[in-house]
Amino acid sequence: MAEAPAIAQMGGVPVLILKEGTTRKTGREAIRLNIMVARAISEAIKSTLGPKGMDKMLIDSLGDITVSNDGATILDEMDVQHPIAKLLVEISKAQDDEVGDGTTTTVVLAGELLKEAERLLLMNIHPTVIIGGYKKALEKANEVLRNMAIKVDINDEESLKKVAMTAMHGKAVRGVKEYFADLAVKAVKQIAEKRGDKWIADTDYIQLIKRQGGSLFDSQLVYGVIVDKEVVHPGMPKRVENAKIALLDAPLEVEKTEIDAEIRINDPSQMQSFLEEEERLLKEMVDKIATVGANVVFVQKGIDDLAQHYLAKKGILAVRRVKKSDMEKLARATGARIVTKIEELSEKDLGEAKLVEERKVAGEKMVFVEGCKNPKAVSILIRGGLEKVVDEAERSLTDAVSVVADVVEEPYILPGGGAPEAEVARVLRDYATKIGGREQLAIEAYANALEAIPKALAENAGLDPVDIVAELRAAHEKGKTNYGVDVYEGKVTDMLTKDVVEPLSVKLHAIRSATEASAMILRIDDIIAASRLEEEKKGKKEEEKEKEESTEF
């Protein structure tokens, strides 16, 4: 890297513009460097794509191991330094946050678009022309995908299950994907709600709790909420049927004064009355809870020891320091209202559940709130023999839940196996000839980049990518738009008959994110990196100081 403080000549006298030690790369060199970094990241995760994709083992600075083939997880765990690499990590996160799947596709596609752009740059085609062609290709791709999409009825559980199973292909949970898909569909359908004409499925209301032990088949869907806390007092019931639940965002304690106060006590009787008053206040709070008919209490804040004793005497099950997010889920599941002032608690504020019970799972106590009437928040308890298996099962279920929610919100699906990419590539090649000029080359390059997806699926399955892509092109030329790569049989076939389907929203988002990322990277023609000299000098000074101190002893 050349040390290149920008120097301008002014009347023969050099003028320093940038700080000493600043590095700068400009023009083609800057673009080529950025493309190289993006392609390196893309190539690193390309081998994880598809049902036969490989896994990556990531070891962090503390020695913790993550084994996964989930694109978002791999990029998140990789400690990348280069700013372009960080940009690709960001687009994968955005894809994951927005639609919950398709992260690997997004990054692989961005890398391929840049690889094709590099070829065009060598032909002296300006980056702006390439970006213009890519934007036109993206618009056309959106149009083709929307025309290809198949409408799904929200009550068609079989189609939703197929979507969930496709999202879990190639994950560690392969053996239980049908069981997990069933859990995901039931959970999403339970929390989905209609607002106006649209369905909304907020996956935040599906709580995933993982516990090592048992098999993956021991995972279960709870129509209610699992609170990762234990009952506060040993004298309280551990099981309450037909529970009437109070949710309190107030402490069951005598509140301390906000300001420092001094109370002067002259004789022991005053002290006694002071303690009795405290006791009376706590008893009043518990009596109020009992009077409205509550037999289970979840408190967001603390519960005084004495209050615990009174609650236990009344046979009320109580849990303290419950997380705010869990309180919200409890409110949605049981129909209870979160009350901030105990005095205002009424029977109307109580929620209902058939059963509230403390159970020991994998050596840890948890409170299960089950059998809620039409709960709008549910929980899935994930079990598995190894910690790494439970972690990967959670990632797989998250993907499955996300794609089912995507289809509920936008009820359109596409065939999988690289079929949409192959069809868009075919249409784009015809479209490019109509555009003409230099942009035609950029649109053709976009079509080539899209074909990298079926090519990667074939490569990862040990098939010949050239033969597969040729076969795929031939099928699409004959109008077989649903044909994709069947990695199990090693040939091109109709993906709908193989039940390989994915949400339209995931594909649209992936292609848009990849195009925007590649356009952003192609626009950069100057990299000015600030000097790290000062940091290094500071570090050296501290080292010298430490040496001096050690020699003094």
JSON list of N, CA, C and O in Angstrom, two decimals, residues 127-160:
[
{"chain": "A", "resi": 127, "resn": "PRO", "atom": "N", "xyz": [-18.55, 2.38, -15.10]},
{"chain": "A", "resi": 127, "resn": "PRO", "atom": "CA", "xyz": [-19.41, 1.86, -14.02]},
{"chain": "A", "resi": 127, "resn": "PRO", "atom": "C", "xyz": [-20.85, 2.37, -14.05]},
{"chain": "A", "resi": 127, "resn": "PRO", "atom": "O", "xyz": [-21.79, 1.64, -13.78]},
{"chain": "A", "resi": 128, "resn": "THR", "atom": "N", "xyz": [-21.04, 3.65, -14.42]},
{"chain": "A", "resi": 128, "resn": "THR", "atom": "CA", "xyz": [-22.39, 4.23, -14.45]},
{"chain": "A", "resi": 128, "resn": "THR", "atom": "C", "xyz": [-23.27, 3.51, -15.48]},
{"chain": "A", "resi": 128, "resn": "THR", "atom": "O", "xyz": [-24.47, 3.30, -15.25]},
{"chain": "A", "resi": 129, "resn": "VAL", "atom": "N", "xyz": [-22.66, 3.13, -16.60]},
{"chain": "A", "resi": 129, "resn": "VAL", "atom": "CA", "xyz": [-23.41, 2.41, -17.65]},
{"chain": "A", "resi": 129, "resn": "VAL", "atom": "C", "xyz": [-23.81, 1.03, -17.13]},
{"chain": "A", "resi": 129, "resn": "VAL", "atom": "O", "xyz": [-24.93, 0.58, -17.33]},
{"chain": "A", "resi": 130, "resn": "ILE", "atom": "N", "xyz": [-22.86, 0.38, -16.43]},
{"chain": "A", "resi": 130, "resn": "ILE", "atom": "CA", "xyz": [-23.13, -0.96, -15.88]},
{"chain": "A", "resi": 130, "resn": "ILE", "atom": "C", "xyz": [-24.28, -0.87, -14.87]},
{"chain": "A", "resi": 130, "resn": "ILE", "atom": "O", "xyz": [-25.22, -1.66, -14.90]},
{"chain": "A", "resi": 131, "resn": "ILE", "atom": "N", "xyz": [-24.21, 0.15, -13.98]},
{"chain": "A", "resi": 131, "resn": "ILE", "atom": "CA", "xyz": [-25.25, 0.31, -12.95]},
{"chain": "A", "resi": 131, "resn": "ILE", "atom": "C", "xyz": [-26.61, 0.56, -13.60]},
{"chain": "A", "resi": 131, "resn": "ILE", "atom": "O", "xyz": [-27.63, -0.01, -13.21]},
{"chain": "A", "resi": 132, "resn": "GLY", "atom": "N", "xyz": [-26.62, 1.39, -14.66]},
{"chain": "A", "resi": 132, "resn": "GLY", "atom": "CA", "xyz": [-27.87, 1.67, -15.39]},
{"chain": "A", "resi": 132, "resn": "GLY", "atom": "C", "xyz": [-28.48, 0.39, -15.95]},
{"chain": "A", "resi": 132, "resn": "GLY", "atom": "O", "xyz": [-29.69, 0.16, -15.85]},
{"chain": "A", "resi": 133, "resn": "GLY", "atom": "N", "xyz": [-27.62, -0.46, -16.55]},
{"chain": "A", "resi": 133, "resn": "GLY", "atom": "CA", "xyz": [-28.09, -1.74, -17.10]},
{"chain": "A", "resi": 133, "resn": "GLY", "atom": "C", "xyz": [-28.62, -2.65, -16.01]},
{"chain": "A", "resi": 133, "resn": "GLY", "atom": "O", "xyz": [-29.66, -3.30, -16.17]},
{"chain": "A", "resi": 134, "resn": "TYR", "atom": "N", "xyz": [-27.91, -2.68, -14.87]},
{"chain": "A", "resi": 134, "resn": "TYR", "atom": "CA", "xyz": [-28.33, -3.52, -13.74]},
{"chain": "A", "resi": 134, "resn": "TYR", "atom": "C", "xyz": [-29.70, -3.09, -13.21]},
{"chain": "A", "resi": 134, "resn": "TYR", "atom": "O", "xyz": [-30.53, -3.92, -12.85]},
{"chain": "A", "resi": 135, "resn": "LYS", "atom": "N", "xyz": [-29.91, -1.76, -13.14]},
{"chain": "A", "resi": 135, "resn": "LYS", "atom": "CA", "xyz": [-31.19, -1.24, -12.62]},
{"chain": "A", "resi": 135, "resn": "LYS", "atom": "C", "xyz": [-32.35, -1.65, -13.54]},
{"chain": "A", "resi": 135, "resn": "LYS", "atom": "O", "xyz": [-33.43, -2.03, -13.08]},
{"chain": "A", "resi": 136, "resn": "LYS", "atom": "N", "xyz": [-32.11, -1.57, -14.87]},
{"chain": "A", "resi": 136, "resn": "LYS", "atom": "CA", "xyz": [-33.15, -1.97, -15.83]},
{"chain": "A", "resi": 136, "resn": "LYS", "atom": "C", "xyz": [-33.43, -3.47, -15.70]},
{"chain": "A", "resi": 136, "resn": "LYS", "atom": "O", "xyz": [-34.57, -3.91, -15.76]},
{"chain": "A", "resi": 137, "resn": "ALA", "atom": "N", "xyz": [-32.34, -4.24, -15.53]},
{"chain": "A", "resi": 137, "resn": "ALA", "atom": "CA", "xyz": [-32.48, -5.69, -15.40]},
{"chain": "A", "resi": 137, "resn": "ALA", "atom": "C", "xyz": [-33.27, -6.03, -14.14]},
{"chain": "A", "resi": 137, "resn": "ALA", "atom": "O", "xyz": [-34.10, -6.95, -14.14]},
{"chain": "A", "resi": 138, "resn": "LEU", "atom": "N", "xyz": [-33.04, -5.28, -13.06]},
{"chain": "A", "resi": 138, "resn": "LEU", "atom": "CA", "xyz": [-33.75, -5.52, -11.79]},
{"chain": "A", "resi": 138, "resn": "LEU", "atom": "C", "xyz": [-35.25, -5.29, -11.96]},
{"chain": "A", "resi": 138, "resn": "LEU", "atom": "O", "xyz": [-36.07, -6.09, -11.49]},
{"chain": "A", "resi": 139, "resn": "GLU", "atom": "N", "xyz": [-35.61, -4.19, -12.64]},
{"chain": "A", "resi": 139, "resn": "GLU", "atom": "CA", "xyz": [-37.04, -3.89, -12.87]},
{"chain": "A", "resi": 139, "resn": "GLU", "atom": "C", "xyz": [-37.70, -5.03, -13.65]},
{"chain": "A", "resi": 139, "resn": "GLU", "atom": "O", "xyz": [-38.81, -5.46, -13.34]},
{"chain": "A", "resi": 140, "resn": "LYS", "atom": "N", "xyz": [-36.99, -5.49, -14.69]},
{"chain": "A", "resi": 140, "resn": "LYS", "atom": "CA", "xyz": [-37.52, -6.57, -15.52]},
{"chain": "A", "resi": 140, "resn": "LYS", "atom": "C", "xyz": [-37.64, -7.87, -14.70]},
{"chain": "A", "resi": 140, "resn": "LYS", "atom": "O", "xyz": [-38.63, -8.60, -14.82]},
{"chain": "A", "resi": 141, "resn": "ALA", "atom": "N", "xyz": [-36.63, -8.13, -13.87]},
{"chain": "A", "resi": 141, "resn": "ALA", "atom": "CA", "xyz": [-36.63, -9.34, -13.03]},
{"chain": "A", "resi": 141, "resn": "ALA", "atom": "C", "xyz": [-37.82, -9.34, -12.09]},
{"chain": "A", "resi": 141, "resn": "ALA", "atom": "O", "xyz": [-38.50, -10.37, -11.92]},
{"chain": "A", "resi": 142, "resn": "ASN", "atom": "N", "xyz": [-38.12, -8.18, -11.48]},
{"chain": "A", "resi": 142, "resn": "ASN", "atom": "CA", "xyz": [-39.28, -8.06, -10.57]},
{"chain": "A", "resi": 142, "resn": "ASN", "atom": "C", "xyz": [-40.58, -8.41, -11.30]},
{"chain": "A", "resi": 142, "resn": "ASN", "atom": "O", "xyz": [-41.42, -9.13, -10.77]},
{"chain": "A", "resi": 143, "resn": "GLU", "atom": "N", "xyz": [-40.67, -7.88, -12.53]},
{"chain": "A", "resi": 143, "resn": "GLU", "atom": "CA", "xyz": [-41.87, -8.11, -13.36]},
{"chain": "A", "resi": 143, "resn": "GLU", "atom": "C", "xyz": [-42.03, -9.62, -13.66]},
{"chain": "A", "resi": 143, "resn": "GLU", "atom": "O", "xyz": [-43.12, -10.19, -13.51]},
{"chain": "A", "resi": 144, "resn": "VAL", "atom": "N", "xyz": [-40.92, -10.27, -14.05]},
{"chain": "A", "resi": 144, "resn": "VAL", "atom": "CA", "xyz": [-40.95, -11.70, -14.40]},
{"chain": "A", "resi": 144, "resn": "VAL", "atom": "C", "xyz": [-41.33, -12.54, -13.18]},
{"chain": "A", "resi": 144, "resn": "VAL", "atom": "O", "xyz": [-42.16, -13.45, -13.27]},
{"chain": "A", "resi": 145, "resn": "LEU", "atom": "N", "xyz": [-40.71, -12.23, -12.03]},
{"chain": "A", "resi": 145, "resn": "LEU", "atom": "CA", "xyz": [-40.97, -13.01, -10.82]},
{"chain": "A", "resi": 145, "resn": "LEU", "atom": "C", "xyz": [-42.43, -12.87, -10.38]},
{"chain": "A", "resi": 145, "resn": "LEU", "atom": "O", "xyz": [-43.06, -13.85, -9.97]},
{"chain": "A", "resi": 146, "resn": "ARG", "atom": "N", "xyz": [-42.98, -11.67, -10.48]},
{"chain": "A", "resi": 146, "resn": "ARG", "atom": "CA", "xyz": [-44.38, -11.47, -10.08]},
{"chain": "A", "resi": 146, "resn": "ARG", "atom": "C", "xyz": [-45.33, -12.24, -11.01]},
{"chain": "A", "resi": 146, "resn": "ARG", "atom": "O", "xyz": [-46.36, -12.74, -10.57]},
{"chain": "A", "resi": 147, "resn": "ASN", "atom": "N", "xyz": [-44.97, -12.31, -12.31]},
{"chain": "A", "resi": 147, "resn": "ASN", "atom": "CA", "xyz": [-45.79, -13.07, -13.26]},
{"chain": "A", "resi": 147, "resn": "ASN", "atom": "C", "xyz": [-45.71, -14.58, -13.01]},
{"chain": "A", "resi": 147, "resn": "ASN", "atom": "O", "xyz": [-46.65, -15.31, -13.25]},
{"chain": "A", "resi": 148, "resn": "MET", "atom": "N", "xyz": [-44.52, -15.03, -12.53]},
{"chain": "A", "resi": 148, "resn": "MET", "atom": "CA", "xyz": [-44.30, -16.46, -12.27]},
{"chain": "A", "resi": 148, "resn": "MET", "atom": "C", "xyz": [-45.00, -16.92, -10.99]},
{"chain": "A", "resi": 148, "resn": "MET", "atom": "O", "xyz": [-45.29, -18.10, -10.82]},
{"chain": "A", "resi": 149, "resn": "ALA", "atom": "N", "xyz": [-45.21, -15.98, -10.07]},
{"chain": "A", "resi": 149, "resn": "ALA", "atom": "CA", "xyz": [-45.66, -16.34, -8.71]},
{"chain": "A", "resi": 149, "resn": "ALA", "atom": "C", "xyz": [-47.03, -17.01, -8.71]},
{"chain": "A", "resi": 149, "resn": "ALA", "atom": "O", "xyz": [-47.88, -16.74, -9.54]},
{"chain": "A", "resi": 150, "resn": "ILE", "atom": "N", "xyz": [-47.19, -17.92, -7.75]},
{"chain": "A", "resi": 150, "resn": "ILE", "atom": "CA", "xyz": [-48.44, -18.68, -7.60]},
{"chain": "A", "resi": 150, "resn": "ILE", "atom": "C", "xyz": [-49.10, -18.22, -6.31]},
{"chain": "A", "resi": 150, "resn": "ILE", "atom": "O", "xyz": [-48.46, -18.21, -5.26]},
{"chain": "A", "resi": 151, "resn": "LYS", "atom": "N", "xyz": [-50.39, -17.85, -6.40]},
{"chain": "A", "resi": 151, "resn": "LYS", "atom": "CA", "xyz": [-51.11, -17.37, -5.21]},
{"chain": "A", "resi": 151, "resn": "LYS", "atom": "C", "xyz": [-51.43, -18.55, -4.28]},
{"chain": "A", "resi": 151, "resn": "LYS", "atom": "O", "xyz": [-51.73, -19.64, -4.73]},
{"chain": "A", "resi": 152, "resn": "VAL", "atom": "N", "xyz": [-51.32, -18.29, -2.97]},
{"chain": "A", "resi": 152, "resn": "VAL", "atom": "CA", "xyz": [-51.56, -19.33, -1.97]},
{"chain": "A", "resi": 152, "resn": "VAL", "atom": "C", "xyz": [-52.65, -18.86, -1.02]},
{"chain": "A", "resi": 152, "resn": "VAL", "atom": "O", "xyz": [-52.68, -17.69, -0.63]},
{"chain": "A", "resi": 153, "resn": "ASP", "atom": "N", "xyz": [-53.51, -19.79, -0.63]},
{"chain": "A", "resi": 153, "resn": "ASP", "atom": "CA", "xyz": [-54.54, -19.45, 0.37]},
{"chain": "A", "resi": 153, "resn": "ASP", "atom": "C", "xyz": [-53.92, -19.62, 1.76]},
{"chain": "A", "resi": 153, "resn": "ASP", "atom": "O", "xyz": [-53.22, -20.61, 2.01]},
{"chain": "A", "resi": 154, "resn": "ILE", "atom": "N", "xyz": [-54.16, -18.67, 2.65]},
{"chain": "A", "resi": 154, "resn": "ILE", "atom": "CA", "xyz": [-53.57, -18.73, 3.99]},
{"chain": "A", "resi": 154, "resn": "ILE", "atom": "C", "xyz": [-53.99, -19.99, 4.75]},
{"chain": "A", "resi": 154, "resn": "ILE", "atom": "O", "xyz": [-53.28, -20.48, 5.62]},
{"chain": "A", "resi": 155, "resn": "ASN", "atom": "N", "xyz": [-55.15, -20.56, 4.39]},
{"chain": "A", "resi": 155, "resn": "ASN", "atom": "CA", "xyz": [-55.61, -21.77, 5.07]},
{"chain": "A", "resi": 155, "resn": "ASN", "atom": "C", "xyz": [-55.07, -23.06, 4.44]},
{"chain": "A", "resi": 155, "resn": "ASN", "atom": "O", "xyz": [-55.36, -24.15, 4.92]},
{"chain": "A", "resi": 156, "resn": "ASP", "atom": "N", "xyz": [-54.30, -22.91, 3.36]},
{"chain": "A", "resi": 156, "resn": "ASP", "atom": "CA", "xyz": [-53.72, -24.08, 2.69]},
{"chain": "A", "resi": 156, "resn": "ASP", "atom": "C", "xyz": [-52.45, -24.49, 3.45]},
{"chain": "A", "resi": 156, "resn": "ASP", "atom": "O", "xyz": [-51.34, -24.11, 3.10]},
{"chain": "A", "resi": 157, "resn": "GLU", "atom": "N", "xyz": [-52.66, -25.27, 4.51]},
{"chain": "A", "resi": 157, "resn": "GLU", "atom": "CA", "xyz": [-51.53, -25.63, 5.39]},
{"chain": "A", "resi": 157, "resn": "GLU", "atom": "C", "xyz": [-50.47, -26.45, 4.66]},
{"chain": "A", "resi": 157, "resn": "GLU", "atom": "O", "xyz": [-49.29, -26.35, 4.98]},
{"chain": "A", "resi": 158, "resn": "GLU", "atom": "N", "xyz": [-50.89, -27.25, 3.68]},
{"chain": "A", "resi": 158, "resn": "GLU", "atom": "CA", "xyz": [-49.92, -28.10, 2.96]},
{"chain": "A", "resi": 158, "resn": "GLU", "atom": "C", "xyz": [-48.90, -27.23, 2.23]},
{"chain": "A", "resi": 158, "resn": "GLU", "atom": "O", "xyz": [-47.70, -27.49, 2.27]},
{"chain": "A", "resi": 159, "resn": "SER", "atom": "N", "xyz": [-49.37, -26.18, 1.55]},
{"chain": "A", "resi": 159, "resn": "SER", "atom": "CA", "xyz": [-48.46, -25.28, 0.82]},
{"chain": "A", "resi": 159, "resn": "SER", "atom": "C", "xyz": [-47.53, -24.56, 1.79]},
{"chain": "A", "resi": 159, "resn": "SER", "atom": "O", "xyz": [-46.34, -24.40, 1.51]},
{"chain": "A", "resi": 160, "resn": "LEU", "atom": "N", "xyz": [-48.08, -24.11, 2.93]},
{"chain": "A", "resi": 160, "resn": "LEU", "atom": "CA", "xyz": [-47.25, -23.42, 3.92]},
{"chain": "A", "resi": 160, "resn": "LEU", "atom": "C", "xyz": [-46.17, -24.36, 4.46]},
{"chain": "A", "resi": 160, "resn": "LEU", "atom": "O", "xyz": [-45.03, -23.96, 4.68]}
]
